[in-house]
Amino acid sequence: MDCSVTLKSKLPQVKTTIFTRMSALAAQENALNLSQGFPDFDCPPALSKAVQKAMAEGKNQYAPMAGLMSLREKIARKTQELYGAEYHPETEITITAGATQALFTAITAVIRYGDEALIFEPAYDCYAPAVELAGGVCKFVKLKPSDSYKIDWEAVKKLCSKNTRLIIINSPHNPSGSVLGEEDMKKLEKLVEGTDIVILSDEVYEHIVFDGIRHESICRYPNLARRSFVVSSFGKTYHVTGWKTGYVVAPAELMAEFRKVHQYNVFCVNHPMQAAICDFMDNTAHHLELAAFYQTKRDLFVNLLNGSRFEITPSAGTYFQNLNYTAITEEGDVDFAVRLTREHKIASIPLSVFYRDNADYNRLRFCFAKGDETLKKAAEILCRI
Ligand code: PMP
Ligand code: GLN
């Protein structure tokens, strides 16, 4: 049908995300799909049974706007136990339709026309569009694989101005697999001291940190937590990315602003999933053992790739492993990722798509949230390249 109105697009790029495109190409080419991040195994059976139970009990109508109180209470307990931070379930915790909605809502709640948001690149794809839709301006800080994606906080300080309203951090980090350390948090604390800068901390991989390293949640740092939204995703923790259920915690004043947007954006989040997750959360072993579960997969994948022509620095967190293909070809990473999918039947995500200027450091991201057989097949293919 012809559209009869002239539209002025609000976003600079309106295209299908790389995740969707690579997953579609993998399906079309019948390739192993290690591109878009999702597990190819199911959630714990007790969790899906709990959803069926919730539905059978008639929990099929609207949930409360901020989420089921019983679930918020469990999140409060968990956050206290893990990070020593007190969030009041009534006013400081909201259940969201995945981390994506939490991020979008937090950004639109604080960004006004002309406000600046600092974003570290490579960056997950949904931050910048939300800032720009809200009329804000993104300032990008480029992190490079040659520096192990370390943040130069002095350089960050120079980018801050009186208009800086928001700093978005993400640890464990998608797509690099790097994590922020205590030193980073202390430097961030110093940087924002005495300012009105809000921090948005994307911690969706909070339970996937390897080699005995501690997850440095913003919640551990009271001076930071007092000015932060902290976002998590049940999708990553419980192997249910398709449920799009997550949450955000923040001090009451920030959360009040968040809810002003949330209640007209989604109003509330699917009820039976909330009830089921609430039941299942008593099984603390699941999230406490998640890092070990994924570390075994990372190690399997990395060890099988020893002897390949890819250069590997094992991920410190997330379920993504980056591979440096400099020794193999001079092709750009998008071309190489497409060719690997078409000719070698394995799909990945090129890292250049996570930079606004498409900086290409010859890295591909592979998702290892897969069954061991899939990882073995993937490594076999990659070792032949
Ligand atoms: N942030 C990061 C860093 C992610 O990797 C993802 C999803 N992979 C999200 C946010 C979105 O999470 P959700 O699916 O819960 O919306
Ligand atoms: N977050 C997932 C990834 O990084 C993808 C989610 C999406 O498709 N938007 O692969």
GROMACS .gro file of C-alpha atoms and ligand atoms in nm, residues 37 97-100 103 124 127 170 174 202 204-205 233 236 241 244-245 320, ligand 1:
model
   35
   37GLY     CA    1   2.275  -1.417   2.191
   97ALA     CA    2   0.945  -0.619   2.983
   98GLY     CA    3   1.306  -0.731   2.957
   99ALA     CA    4   1.614  -0.520   3.009
  100THR     CA    5   1.546  -0.343   2.681
  103LEU     CA    6   1.691   0.076   2.953
  124TYR     CA    7   2.489  -0.273   2.283
  127TYR     CA    8   2.128   0.273   2.408
  170ASN     CA    9   2.762  -0.228   3.091
  174ASN     CA   10   2.835  -0.723   2.545
  202ASP     CA   11   2.330  -0.250   3.235
  204VAL     CA   12   2.210  -0.822   3.249
  205TYR     CA   13   2.505  -1.065   3.269
  233SER     CA   14   1.732  -0.951   3.287
  236LYS     CA   15   1.987  -1.426   3.070
  241THR     CA   16   1.533  -1.464   2.654
  244LYS     CA   17   1.136  -1.058   2.788
  245THR     CA   18   1.122  -1.013   3.163
  320PHE     CA   19   3.012  -1.428   2.419
  386PMP     N1   20   2.167  -0.534   2.747
  386PMP     C1   21   2.258  -0.619   2.699
  386PMP     C2   22   2.402  -0.589   2.718
  386PMP     C3   23   2.216  -0.734   2.630
  386PMP     O1   24   2.308  -0.817   2.582
  386PMP     C4   25   2.079  -0.759   2.615
  386PMP     C5   26   2.025  -0.880   2.541
  386PMP     N2   27   2.114  -0.962   2.490
  386PMP     C6   28   1.988  -0.667   2.668
  386PMP     C7   29   2.035  -0.556   2.732
  386PMP     C8   30   1.841  -0.687   2.652
  386PMP     O2   31   1.792  -0.781   2.740
  386PMP     P1   32   1.640  -0.831   2.731
  386PMP     O3   33   1.637  -0.942   2.631
  386PMP     O4   34   1.607  -0.875   2.869
  386PMP     O5   35   1.559  -0.716   2.686
   0.00000   0.00000   0.00000
